[in-house]
Coordinates of C-alpha atoms in Angstrom, one line a residue:
Chain S
X24 CA 73.5 -84.7 -55.0
X25 CA 70.2 -83.8 -53.4
X26 CA 67.4 -82.7 -55.6
X27 CA 66.0 -79.2 -55.1
X28 CA 62.5 -79.1 -53.7
X29 CA 61.4 -76.0 -55.7
X30 CA 63.0 -74.8 -58.8
X31 CA 62.3 -72.2 -61.4
X32 CA 63.9 -71.8 -64.8
X33 CA 63.8 -68.9 -67.2
X34 CA 60.9 -67.1 -65.6
X35 CA 59.7 -64.0 -67.6
X36 CA 57.0 -61.6 -66.4
X37 CA 56.2 -58.4 -68.2
X38 CA 53.9 -55.7 -67.0
X39 CA 53.2 -53.6 -70.1
X40 CA 56.7 -52.2 -71.1
X41 CA 58.3 -53.1 -67.7
X42 CA 60.0 -56.5 -67.5
X43 CA 59.8 -57.5 -63.8
X44 CA 61.3 -60.9 -64.3
X45 CA 63.9 -61.4 -67.0
X46 CA 64.9 -65.1 -67.3
X47 CA 65.0 -65.6 -63.6
X48 CA 66.1 -68.9 -62.1
X49 CA 65.5 -70.1 -58.6
X50 CA 66.5 -73.2 -56.5
X51 CA 65.4 -74.2 -53.0
X52 CA 67.1 -77.2 -51.4
X53 CA 65.4 -79.4 -48.9
X54 CA 65.5 -78.3 -45.3
X55 CA 67.2 -75.0 -45.9
X56 CA 66.4 -71.4 -45.3
X57 CA 67.0 -69.5 -48.5
X58 CA 67.0 -65.8 -48.2
X59 CA 66.0 -63.7 -51.2
X60 CA 67.4 -60.2 -51.2
X61 CA 67.4 -57.5 -53.8
X62 CA 67.0 -53.8 -54.2
X63 CA 63.5 -52.3 -54.6
X64 CA 62.2 -53.0 -58.1
X65 CA 64.7 -55.9 -58.6
X66 CA 61.7 -58.2 -59.1
X67 CA 61.9 -60.2 -56.0
X68 CA 58.2 -59.8 -55.1
X69 CA 57.2 -60.8 -58.6
X70 CA 59.5 -63.9 -58.3
X71 CA 57.8 -64.8 -55.0
X72 CA 54.4 -64.1 -56.4
X73 CA 55.1 -66.5 -59.3
X74 CA 56.3 -69.2 -56.9
X75 CA 53.2 -68.9 -54.6
X76 CA 50.7 -68.7 -57.5
X77 CA 49.6 -65.0 -57.1
X78 CA 51.2 -64.2 -60.5
X79 CA 51.3 -66.4 -63.6
X80 CA 54.7 -66.0 -65.4
X81 CA 54.6 -65.3 -69.1
X82 CA 57.4 -67.8 -69.8
X83 CA 59.5 -70.3 -67.9
X84 CA 58.7 -73.3 -65.7
X85 CA 58.3 -74.0 -62.0
X86 CA 59.0 -77.4 -60.7
X87 CA 58.0 -78.7 -57.3
X88 CA 59.7 -82.0 -56.4
X89 CA 60.6 -82.4 -60.1
X90 CA 57.0 -82.0 -61.3
X91 CA 56.2 -79.1 -63.6
X92 CA 53.6 -76.8 -61.9
X93 CA 51.2 -74.3 -63.4
X94 CA 49.6 -72.2 -60.7
X95 CA 46.8 -69.9 -61.7
X96 CA 46.0 -68.8 -58.2
X97 CA 47.4 -69.0 -54.7
X98 CA 44.9 -71.8 -53.8
X99 CA 46.5 -74.2 -56.3
X100 CA 50.0 -73.5 -54.9
X101 CA 48.6 -74.1 -51.4
X102 CA 47.1 -77.3 -52.4
X103 CA 50.4 -78.4 -53.8
X104 CA 52.0 -77.7 -50.4
X105 CA 53.5 -74.2 -50.8
X106 CA 52.3 -72.0 -48.0
X107 CA 53.0 -68.3 -48.0
X108 CA 53.1 -65.8 -45.1
X109 CA 52.4 -62.5 -46.9
X110 CA 53.8 -59.2 -45.8
X111 CA 50.3 -58.0 -45.0
X112 CA 49.7 -61.4 -43.3
X113 CA 46.4 -62.1 -45.2
X114 CA 44.5 -62.3 -41.9
X115 CA 40.9 -61.1 -41.5
X116 CA 41.1 -58.7 -38.5
X117 CA 37.5 -59.3 -37.3
X118 CA 37.6 -63.1 -37.4
X119 CA 39.0 -65.2 -34.6
X120 CA 42.4 -66.8 -34.5
X121 CA 41.0 -70.3 -35.3
X122 CA 38.7 -68.9 -38.1
X123 CA 41.7 -67.3 -39.6
X124 CA 43.9 -70.4 -39.5
X125 CA 41.3 -72.4 -41.3
X126 CA 40.1 -69.7 -43.7
X127 CA 39.4 -71.3 -47.0
X128 CA 39.9 -74.9 -45.7
X129 CA 37.5 -75.3 -42.9
X130 CA 36.8 -78.6 -41.3
X131 CA 33.2 -79.8 -41.5
X132 CA 31.5 -82.0 -38.9
X133 CA 31.4 -85.6 -39.8
X134 CA 28.0 -87.3 -40.6
X135 CA 24.8 -85.7 -41.8
X136 CA 25.3 -82.4 -39.9
X137 CA 28.4 -81.7 -42.0
X138 CA 27.2 -83.2 -45.2
X139 CA 23.8 -81.7 -45.5
X140 CA 23.9 -78.7 -43.1
X141 CA 27.5 -77.9 -44.0
X142 CA 28.1 -77.4 -40.3
X143 CA 31.6 -76.5 -39.3
X144 CA 33.5 -78.5 -36.7
X145 CA 34.4 -75.6 -34.5
X146 CA 35.9 -77.8 -31.7
X147 CA 38.2 -79.7 -34.1
X148 CA 39.4 -76.5 -35.7
X149 CA 40.0 -74.8 -32.3
X150 CA 41.8 -77.9 -31.0
X151 CA 44.2 -78.0 -34.0
X152 CA 44.8 -74.3 -33.9
X153 CA 45.6 -74.5 -30.2
X154 CA 48.0 -77.5 -30.9
X155 CA 49.8 -75.6 -33.6
X156 CA 50.2 -72.4 -31.6
X157 CA 51.4 -74.5 -28.6
X158 CA 53.9 -76.3 -30.8
X159 CA 55.4 -73.0 -31.8
X160 CA 55.4 -71.7 -28.3
X161 CA 52.7 -69.1 -28.9
X162 CA 50.2 -70.2 -26.4
X163 CA 50.6 -67.0 -24.4
X164 CA 47.7 -66.1 -26.7
X165 CA 45.0 -67.0 -24.2
X166 CA 41.8 -67.2 -26.1
X167 CA 41.7 -68.9 -29.5
X168 CA 38.3 -67.4 -30.1
X169 CA 39.5 -63.8 -29.8
X170 CA 39.6 -61.6 -32.9
X171 CA 42.9 -61.2 -34.6
X172 CA 42.6 -57.4 -34.4
X173 CA 43.0 -57.6 -30.7
X174 CA 46.4 -59.1 -31.0
X175 CA 49.8 -57.3 -31.2
X176 CA 51.8 -57.2 -34.4
X177 CA 54.1 -60.0 -33.3
X178 CA 51.2 -62.2 -32.2
X179 CA 49.5 -61.7 -35.6
X180 CA 52.7 -62.6 -37.3
X181 CA 52.8 -65.7 -35.1
X182 CA 49.3 -66.7 -36.1
X183 CA 50.2 -66.3 -39.8
X184 CA 53.4 -68.3 -39.4
X185 CA 51.5 -71.0 -37.4
X186 CA 48.9 -71.2 -40.2
X187 CA 51.7 -71.7 -42.8
X188 CA 53.5 -74.2 -40.7
X189 CA 50.3 -76.1 -40.0
X190 CA 49.4 -76.6 -43.6
X191 CA 52.6 -76.2 -45.6
X192 CA 53.8 -79.7 -46.5
X193 CA 56.6 -78.8 -48.9
X194 CA 57.6 -75.1 -48.7
X195 CA 57.0 -72.1 -46.6
X196 CA 57.5 -68.7 -48.1
X197 CA 57.8 -65.7 -45.8
X198 CA 57.6 -62.2 -47.2
X199 CA 59.3 -59.6 -45.0
X200 CA 58.1 -61.3 -41.7
X201 CA 60.0 -58.8 -39.5
X202 CA 59.5 -55.6 -41.4
X203 CA 56.8 -54.2 -39.2
X204 CA 58.0 -55.5 -35.9
X205 CA 59.9 -54.2 -32.9
X206 CA 63.3 -55.6 -31.9
X207 CA 61.8 -58.1 -29.3
X208 CA 59.0 -59.3 -31.5
X209 CA 61.5 -59.7 -34.5
X210 CA 63.6 -62.0 -32.3
X211 CA 60.5 -64.1 -31.5
X212 CA 59.6 -64.4 -35.2
X213 CA 63.2 -65.4 -36.1
X214 CA 63.0 -68.1 -33.6
X215 CA 59.7 -69.2 -35.1
X216 CA 61.4 -69.4 -38.5
X217 CA 64.1 -71.6 -37.1
X218 CA 61.5 -73.7 -35.4
X219 CA 59.7 -74.3 -38.6
X220 CA 63.0 -75.2 -40.3
X221 CA 63.7 -77.7 -37.5
X222 CA 60.5 -79.4 -38.5
X223 CA 62.2 -80.1 -41.8
X224 CA 60.3 -77.6 -43.9
X225 CA 62.4 -75.5 -46.3
X226 CA 61.8 -71.8 -46.1
X227 CA 62.1 -69.0 -48.6
X228 CA 62.7 -65.8 -46.6
X229 CA 62.4 -62.4 -48.3
X230 CA 63.8 -59.6 -46.2
X231 CA 65.5 -56.3 -46.3
X232 CA 67.0 -56.7 -42.9
X233 CA 70.5 -57.9 -43.5
X234 CA 71.3 -58.8 -39.9
X235 CA 68.3 -61.1 -39.9
X236 CA 69.1 -62.6 -43.2
X237 CA 72.7 -63.3 -42.3
X238 CA 71.6 -64.8 -39.0
X239 CA 69.2 -67.4 -40.1
X240 CA 69.8 -68.0 -43.9
X241 CA 71.7 -71.0 -45.1
X242 CA 72.1 -69.5 -48.6
X243 CA 71.3 -66.1 -50.0
X244 CA 69.8 -65.6 -53.4
X245 CA 70.7 -62.1 -54.7
X246 CA 68.2 -60.8 -57.1
X247 CA 69.1 -57.9 -59.5
X248 CA 67.5 -56.4 -62.6
X249 CA 64.8 -59.1 -62.8
X250 CA 67.1 -62.1 -62.6
X251 CA 69.2 -64.1 -60.1
X252 CA 72.6 -62.5 -59.9
X253 CA 74.2 -65.0 -57.6
X254 CA 73.7 -67.3 -54.7
X255 CA 76.2 -66.8 -51.8
X256 CA 76.9 -68.5 -48.5
X257 CA 76.4 -66.0 -45.7
X258 CA 79.5 -67.4 -43.9
X259 CA 81.8 -66.5 -46.8
X260 CA 80.7 -62.9 -47.4
X261 CA 79.9 -59.8 -45.3
X262 CA 76.7 -57.9 -45.2
X263 CA 78.3 -55.0 -47.1
X264 CA 79.4 -57.5 -49.8
X265 CA 75.8 -58.6 -50.2
X266 CA 74.5 -55.1 -50.4
X267 CA 77.2 -54.3 -53.0
X268 CA 76.1 -57.3 -55.1
X269 CA 72.5 -56.2 -54.8
X270 CA 73.2 -52.6 -55.9
X271 CA 75.7 -53.6 -58.6
X272 CA 78.6 -51.8 -56.8
X273 CA 80.6 -55.0 -56.9
X274 CA 80.8 -57.9 -59.3
X275 CA 79.7 -61.2 -57.9
X276 CA 82.3 -64.0 -57.7
X277 CA 82.3 -66.3 -60.7
X278 CA 81.6 -69.5 -58.8
X279 CA 78.6 -68.0 -57.0
X280 CA 77.0 -67.0 -60.4
X281 CA 77.3 -70.6 -61.6
X282 CA 75.5 -72.0 -58.6
Chain P
X11 CA 67.6 -70.8 -29.8
X12 CA 69.3 -68.6 -32.4
X13 CA 72.3 -66.4 -31.5
X14 CA 71.1 -63.0 -30.5
X15 CA 72.8 -60.1 -32.2
X16 CA 74.8 -57.6 -30.3
X17 CA 72.1 -55.0 -29.8
X18 CA 69.7 -57.7 -28.6
X19 CA 71.8 -58.9 -25.7
X20 CA 69.9 -56.8 -23.2
X21 CA 66.6 -58.4 -24.3
X22 CA 67.1 -61.4 -21.9
X23 CA 66.6 -59.0 -19.0
X24 CA 63.4 -57.6 -20.3
X25 CA 60.0 -59.1 -20.0
X26 CA 59.6 -62.3 -22.0
X27 CA 55.9 -62.4 -21.9
X28 CA 55.1 -61.4 -25.5
X29 CA 51.4 -61.9 -25.3
X30 CA 50.8 -60.4 -21.9
X31 CA 47.3 -59.1 -21.4
X32 CA 46.7 -56.3 -18.9
X33 CA 44.2 -57.7 -16.5
X34 CA 43.1 -54.5 -14.8
X35 CA 40.7 -52.7 -17.1
X36 CA 38.2 -50.0 -16.6
X37 CA 34.5 -50.8 -16.8
X38 CA 34.2 -48.9 -20.0
X39 CA 37.1 -50.9 -21.5
X40 CA 35.5 -54.2 -20.6
X41 CA 32.2 -53.0 -21.9
X42 CA 33.9 -52.2 -25.2
X43 CA 35.4 -55.7 -25.4
X44 CA 32.1 -57.3 -24.5
X45 CA 30.3 -55.4 -27.3
X46 CA 33.1 -56.1 -29.7
X47 CA 32.5 -59.9 -29.3
X48 CA 28.7 -59.5 -29.0
X49 CA 27.7 -57.0 -31.6
X50 CA 24.0 -57.7 -31.4
X51 CA 23.9 -56.6 -27.7
X52 CA 23.6 -52.8 -28.4
X53 CA 20.4 -53.1 -30.5
X54 CA 19.0 -55.7 -28.1
X55 CA 19.5 -53.3 -25.1
X56 CA 17.9 -50.4 -27.1
X57 CA 15.0 -52.6 -28.1
X58 CA 14.3 -53.8 -24.5
X59 CA 14.7 -50.3 -23.3
X60 CA 12.1 -49.0 -25.8
X61 CA 9.7 -51.8 -25.0
X62 CA 10.0 -51.0 -21.3
X63 CA 9.6 -47.3 -21.9
X64 CA 6.5 -47.6 -24.0
X65 CA 5.2 -50.4 -21.7
X66 CA 5.5 -47.9 -18.7
X67 CA 4.0 -45.1 -20.7
X68 CA 1.1 -46.8 -22.2
X69 CA 0.8 -49.9 -19.9
X70 CA -1.4 -52.8 -21.0
X71 CA -2.4 -51.3 -24.3
X72 CA 1.2 -51.4 -25.5
X73 CA 2.6 -54.2 -23.4
X74 CA 0.3 -56.9 -24.7
X75 CA 0.9 -60.0 -26.7
X76 CA -1.5 -58.6 -29.3
X77 CA 0.3 -55.3 -29.8
X78 CA 3.8 -56.9 -29.7
X79 CA 2.9 -59.5 -32.4
X80 CA 1.2 -56.7 -34.4
X81 CA 4.5 -54.9 -34.5
X82 CA 6.1 -58.1 -35.8
X83 CA 3.6 -58.3 -38.5
X84 CA 4.3 -54.8 -39.5
X85 CA 8.0 -55.3 -39.7
X86 CA 8.0 -58.7 -41.4
X87 CA 8.5 -57.5 -45.0
X88 CA 11.1 -54.9 -44.2
X89 CA 12.7 -57.3 -41.7
X90 CA 13.2 -59.9 -44.5
X91 CA 14.6 -57.3 -46.9
X92 CA 16.9 -56.1 -44.1
X93 CA 18.2 -59.7 -43.7
X94 CA 19.1 -59.6 -47.4
X95 CA 20.6 -56.2 -47.1
X96 CA 22.7 -57.4 -44.1
X97 CA 24.4 -60.1 -46.2
X98 CA 25.4 -57.6 -48.8
X99 CA 26.5 -55.0 -46.2
X100 CA 28.6 -57.7 -44.5
X101 CA 30.6 -58.0 -47.7
X102 CA 31.3 -54.2 -47.5
X103 CA 28.7 -53.6 -50.2
X104 CA 25.2 -52.1 -50.3
X105 CA 22.1 -53.0 -52.2
X106 CA 19.9 -50.1 -53.2
X107 CA 17.9 -52.2 -55.5
X108 CA 16.7 -54.7 -53.0
X109 CA 13.3 -53.0 -52.6
X110 CA 12.5 -52.7 -56.3
X111 CA 13.6 -56.3 -56.8
X112 CA 10.9 -57.3 -54.3
X113 CA 8.3 -55.3 -56.1
X114 CA 9.4 -56.7 -59.5
X115 CA 9.1 -60.2 -58.0
X116 CA 5.6 -59.7 -56.7
X117 CA 4.4 -58.0 -59.9
X118 CA 5.7 -61.1 -61.8
X119 CA 4.1 -63.5 -59.4
X120 CA 0.7 -61.7 -59.6
X121 CA 0.8 -61.3 -63.3
X122 CA 1.7 -64.9 -63.9
X123 CA -1.3 -66.0 -62.0
X124 CA -3.9 -63.4 -63.1
X125 CA -2.9 -62.5 -66.7
X126 CA -1.1 -65.7 -67.8
X127 CA -3.2 -68.1 -65.8
X128 CA -0.2 -70.1 -64.7
X129 CA -0.1 -72.4 -61.7
X130 CA 0.8 -70.8 -58.4
X131 CA 3.9 -72.8 -58.1
X132 CA 5.2 -71.7 -61.5
X133 CA 4.3 -68.1 -60.8
X134 CA 6.2 -68.2 -57.5
X135 CA 9.1 -69.9 -59.1
X136 CA 9.2 -67.2 -61.8
X137 CA 9.2 -64.5 -59.2
X138 CA 12.1 -66.1 -57.4
X139 CA 14.0 -66.7 -60.6
X140 CA 13.6 -63.0 -61.7
X141 CA 14.6 -61.8 -58.2
X142 CA 17.6 -64.1 -58.1
X143 CA 18.6 -63.0 -61.6
X144 CA 18.5 -59.3 -60.6
X145 CA 20.7 -60.2 -57.6
X146 CA 23.0 -62.2 -59.9
X147 CA 23.3 -59.2 -62.2
X148 CA 24.3 -57.0 -59.3
X149 CA 26.8 -59.6 -58.1
X150 CA 28.3 -59.9 -61.6
X151 CA 28.8 -56.2 -62.0
X152 CA 30.3 -55.9 -58.6
X153 CA 32.5 -58.9 -58.6
X154 CA 33.6 -59.3 -62.2
X155 CA 33.2 -55.9 -63.7
X156 CA 34.5 -54.5 -60.4
X157 CA 32.2 -51.6 -60.2
X158 CA 31.4 -50.0 -56.8
X159 CA 28.3 -51.6 -55.3
X160 CA 26.7 -48.3 -54.6
X161 CA 26.9 -47.3 -58.2
X162 CA 25.8 -50.7 -59.5
X163 CA 22.7 -50.9 -57.4
X164 CA 21.9 -47.2 -57.9
X165 CA 21.8 -48.1 -61.6
X166 CA 19.8 -51.3 -61.2
X167 CA 17.4 -49.6 -58.8
X168 CA 16.4 -47.1 -61.5
X169 CA 16.4 -49.7 -64.3
X170 CA 14.3 -52.2 -62.4
X171 CA 11.9 -49.5 -61.1
X172 CA 11.3 -48.4 -64.8
X173 CA 11.0 -52.0 -66.0
X174 CA 8.3 -52.7 -63.3
X175 CA 6.3 -49.6 -64.3
X176 CA 6.6 -50.2 -68.0
X177 CA 5.8 -53.9 -67.7
X178 CA 2.9 -53.6 -65.4
X179 CA 1.5 -50.4 -67.0
X180 CA 1.1 -49.5 -63.3
X181 CA -2.1 -51.5 -62.9
X182 CA -3.0 -52.7 -59.5
X183 CA -4.1 -56.4 -59.2
X184 CA -7.0 -56.7 -56.8
X185 CA -6.9 -59.1 -53.9
X186 CA -10.2 -60.7 -55.1
X187 CA -8.8 -61.5 -58.6
X188 CA -5.7 -63.1 -57.0
X189 CA -7.5 -65.2 -54.5
X190 CA -9.9 -66.3 -57.1
X191 CA -7.0 -67.8 -59.0
X192 CA -5.1 -69.3 -56.2
X193 CA -4.8 -69.2 -52.4
X194 CA -1.1 -69.9 -52.5
X195 CA 0.1 -66.3 -53.1
X196 CA -1.5 -65.2 -49.8
X197 CA -0.3 -68.1 -47.7
X198 CA 1.9 -65.8 -45.6
X199 CA -1.1 -63.7 -44.7
X200 CA -2.6 -66.6 -42.8
X201 CA -2.4 -66.4 -39.0
X202 CA -2.9 -68.4 -35.9
X203 CA -3.5 -67.4 -32.3
X204 CA -1.4 -68.2 -29.4
X205 CA -3.2 -66.7 -26.4
X206 CA -3.6 -63.1 -27.2
X207 CA -0.8 -63.2 -29.8
X208 CA -1.7 -63.2 -33.5
X209 CA 1.1 -64.7 -35.5
X210 CA 1.0 -64.6 -39.3
X211 CA 3.0 -67.1 -41.3
X212 CA 4.9 -64.1 -42.6
X213 CA 6.2 -63.5 -39.2
X214 CA 7.1 -67.2 -38.9
X215 CA 8.9 -66.9 -42.2
X216 CA 10.9 -63.9 -41.1
X217 CA 12.0 -65.6 -37.9
X218 CA 12.9 -68.8 -39.6
X219 CA 14.9 -66.9 -42.2
X220 CA 16.9 -65.1 -39.5
X221 CA 17.6 -68.4 -37.8
X222 CA 18.7 -70.0 -41.1
X223 CA 20.9 -67.0 -42.0
X224 CA 22.3 -66.8 -38.5
X225 CA 23.3 -70.5 -38.7
X226 CA 24.7 -70.0 -42.2
X227 CA 26.8 -67.0 -41.2
X228 CA 28.2 -68.6 -38.0
X229 CA 28.4 -72.3 -38.7
X230 CA 29.2 -72.7 -42.4
X231 CA 32.3 -71.9 -44.3
X232 CA 30.3 -69.8 -46.8
X233 CA 29.2 -67.6 -43.9
X234 CA 32.7 -67.1 -42.5
X235 CA 33.8 -66.3 -46.1
X236 CA 31.2 -63.5 -46.3
X237 CA 32.7 -61.9 -43.2
X238 CA 36.2 -62.4 -44.4
X239 CA 35.5 -60.8 -47.8
X240 CA 33.9 -57.8 -46.2
X241 CA 36.6 -57.5 -43.6
X242 CA 39.6 -57.5 -45.9
X243 CA 39.1 -58.7 -49.5
X244 CA 42.8 -58.8 -50.3
X245 CA 43.6 -60.9 -47.3
X246 CA 40.6 -63.2 -48.0
X247 CA 41.8 -63.6 -51.6
X248 CA 45.4 -64.5 -50.5
X249 CA 44.0 -66.8 -47.9
X250 CA 42.5 -68.8 -50.7
X251 CA 38.9 -67.6 -50.8
X252 CA 37.5 -67.1 -54.2
X253 CA 36.2 -63.6 -53.4
X254 CA 34.3 -62.9 -56.6
X255 CA 32.3 -66.2 -56.2
X256 CA 31.4 -65.3 -52.7
X257 CA 30.3 -61.8 -53.8
X258 CA 28.2 -63.2 -56.7
X259 CA 26.6 -65.8 -54.4
X260 CA 25.8 -63.2 -51.7
X261 CA 24.1 -60.7 -54.1
X262 CA 22.2 -63.6 -55.7
X263 CA 21.1 -64.9 -52.3
X264 CA 20.0 -61.3 -51.4
X265 CA 17.9 -61.3 -54.6
X266 CA 16.3 -64.6 -53.7
X267 CA 15.5 -63.3 -50.2
X268 CA 13.9 -60.3 -51.8
X269 CA 11.7 -62.9 -53.7
X270 CA 10.6 -64.3 -50.4
X271 CA 9.9 -60.8 -49.2
X272 CA 7.7 -60.4 -52.3
X273 CA 5.7 -63.5 -51.4
X274 CA 5.3 -62.4 -47.8
X275 CA 4.3 -58.9 -48.9
X276 CA 1.5 -60.2 -51.1
X277 CA 0.2 -62.0 -48.0
X278 CA 0.4 -58.9 -45.9
X279 CA -1.1 -56.4 -48.4
X280 CA -3.6 -58.6 -50.2
X281 CA -3.5 -56.7 -53.5
X282 CA -0.4 -56.2 -55.7
X283 CA 0.4 -52.6 -56.5
X284 CA 3.3 -51.8 -58.8
X285 CA 3.3 -48.2 -57.6
X286 CA 4.9 -49.4 -54.3
X287 CA 8.0 -49.4 -56.4
X288 CA 8.6 -45.8 -55.3
X289 CA 8.5 -46.8 -51.6
X290 CA 12.0 -46.5 -50.0
X291 CA 12.1 -50.2 -48.9
X292 CA 15.8 -50.2 -49.7
X293 CA 16.5 -47.3 -47.3
X294 CA 14.3 -48.9 -44.6
X295 CA 16.3 -52.1 -45.0
X296 CA 19.6 -50.3 -44.7
X297 CA 18.3 -48.4 -41.7
X298 CA 17.4 -51.7 -39.9
X299 CA 20.8 -53.1 -40.6
X300 CA 22.7 -50.0 -39.5
X301 CA 20.6 -49.6 -36.3
X302 CA 21.2 -53.3 -35.8
X303 CA 25.0 -52.7 -35.6
X304 CA 26.0 -54.0 -39.0
X305 CA 29.1 -52.0 -40.0
X306 CA 28.8 -50.4 -43.4
X307 CA 32.5 -50.9 -43.8
X308 CA 31.8 -54.7 -43.9
X309 CA 32.8 -57.7 -42.0
X310 CA 31.2 -56.8 -38.6
X311 CA 27.9 -57.3 -37.0
X312 CA 25.5 -60.1 -36.2
X313 CA 22.4 -60.7 -38.3
X314 CA 20.4 -61.0 -35.1
X315 CA 21.2 -57.3 -34.6
X316 CA 19.4 -56.5 -37.9
X317 CA 16.3 -58.3 -36.6
X318 CA 16.5 -56.2 -33.4
X319 CA 17.1 -53.1 -35.6
X320 CA 14.0 -53.7 -37.6
X321 CA 12.0 -54.3 -34.4
X322 CA 13.3 -51.1 -32.9
X323 CA 11.9 -49.1 -35.8
X324 CA 8.6 -51.0 -35.5
X325 CA 8.3 -50.6 -31.8
X326 CA 9.1 -46.8 -32.0
X327 CA 6.5 -46.4 -34.8
X328 CA 3.8 -48.3 -32.8
X329 CA 4.7 -46.7 -29.5
X330 CA 4.7 -43.1 -30.7
X331 CA 1.5 -43.8 -32.6
X332 CA -0.1 -45.0 -29.4
X333 CA 1.1 -41.8 -27.6
X334 CA -0.5 -39.8 -30.3
X335 CA 2.8 -38.2 -31.3
X336 CA 3.3 -36.6 -34.6
X337 CA 4.6 -39.4 -37.0
X338 CA 7.5 -37.2 -37.8
X339 CA 9.0 -37.9 -34.4
X340 CA 9.5 -41.5 -35.5
X341 CA 11.5 -40.2 -38.5
X342 CA 13.5 -37.9 -36.4
X343 CA 14.3 -40.6 -33.8
X344 CA 15.2 -43.1 -36.5
X345 CA 17.8 -40.5 -37.8
X346 CA 19.2 -40.1 -34.3
X347 CA 19.4 -43.9 -33.9
X348 CA 21.3 -44.3 -37.2
X349 CA 23.9 -41.7 -36.2
X350 CA 24.2 -43.2 -32.7
X351 CA 24.5 -46.7 -34.1
X352 CA 27.3 -45.7 -36.4
X353 CA 29.1 -43.8 -33.6
X354 CA 28.9 -46.9 -31.4
X355 CA 30.2 -49.0 -34.2
X356 CA 33.3 -46.7 -34.6
X357 CA 33.9 -46.8 -30.9
X358 CA 33.8 -50.6 -30.8
X359 CA 36.2 -50.9 -33.7
X360 CA 38.8 -49.1 -31.7
X361 CA 39.0 -52.1 -29.3
X362 CA 42.3 -53.4 -30.4
X363 CA 45.4 -52.9 -28.4

């Protein structure tokens, strides 16, 4: 049996008297798209934040490739190879596309210029940014130096996904990537997600959009009341089943709970 | 290619060009885009227009190397403070204490030489350390205690002003006493001639500082992080920037630059007067930055714009003076320019789409 890439066991996170995570478990297998669904307040964002380092859980352990991880900020998770595309994209609107892609991990010029004058290697960064965007078929974006705020919503999403794909070596987490997009742009982003999967990177997809989830996910993690309720295969269940599990209208099947 | 869902079937017939840019644009639209990517252009155009205007109105008397370099000498101190202010404003902050930090620094420098008889180098170092420490305090309160920058620096402005007056007993140090002790404090008052131009080392320091900061902001990671933090702090944090470290470093650097302004100011004024603590240097610095197109909402503007902004105020002041206008006209026009600059900034921001 293949080992999961990313696992979590018994995660607990309390905010004052509210328990956002109540012994939550999580498993991500290599090369898969795992969708995480749950009603509002089920704790899925807290689960994701724990996995990407934005929140430190009170109890429980997270393992990446079998190694126990303790993330105290998103930077540490990133350094470990977990990239996240946040719902608000975490892009700086006034900075250029290439500045944004390399924000926080800029490339410096080789030699004394870089070492003593800390000079950035603009050309190298722009070249790599262009390569990444071309790989993902996003080069309809003409000018890599243009500010992100001059891009459309779908293009911004594309830049954020390209950034994650460029640097994510183990896992890419996407939080509601299609929430703010129109039909056509959503389609483009779903293709991007499948493109990233084809590169062999496993993806955690958080979404409220059931058609999108059922279309691209290999497995669906249903989160309810702060813990994992079950994991289902989208081929075996319908969307209304999934929603029913989410809301508690229907008991999950026994074998799915064990998974 | 993933399987389209039922309702998406018609999409294949629609335009596939996601990132299509409309080529035909009105002149105004293109101007907006141009200014968006070159934020220092507006103040530069205003500056050149003003110089041309006063040059035509007053001819040789105004449009001479001597007058133009005299303007530079007059704006050097405020120009340096405005550079410090620009860094803070780019992080979406504001530093009301920058002027009194400068006064604090030169009072310390002077006292160390005259009253304590310390070496000039130690006196200068003390001045810089105190100025840097004041900036560090601002940065700590903004970044770690998470207080609004306006409130923090409003507080430190008053605190430092009071400390300066208590510490110095409001006694002016005469130039003769200072120069008797050391020539080093007045080094930036020294000048050399280039044709008709008289350039003080203070002016050279200002221009060198702008060049260094321009390089830092555009070609180093730290500079890019200052923009990112001011633009959207949450996004910057999530992108992996340690925003509080950037903020603390920025406020500290602003304090150190105020220390440089203190040194230059001693060279320009000769004597050291603690009563200048009531001068509105902080507001003059903010004025230069705003006229220079630095957005008070953070993350936008070029530091070269601030230099042009400081020069605009200097040129207006000198030009109106030469035309024997009431000095209040300068104040009035500065106010008009501030409002105009902010309006232009708002317009440029609407560029997206």
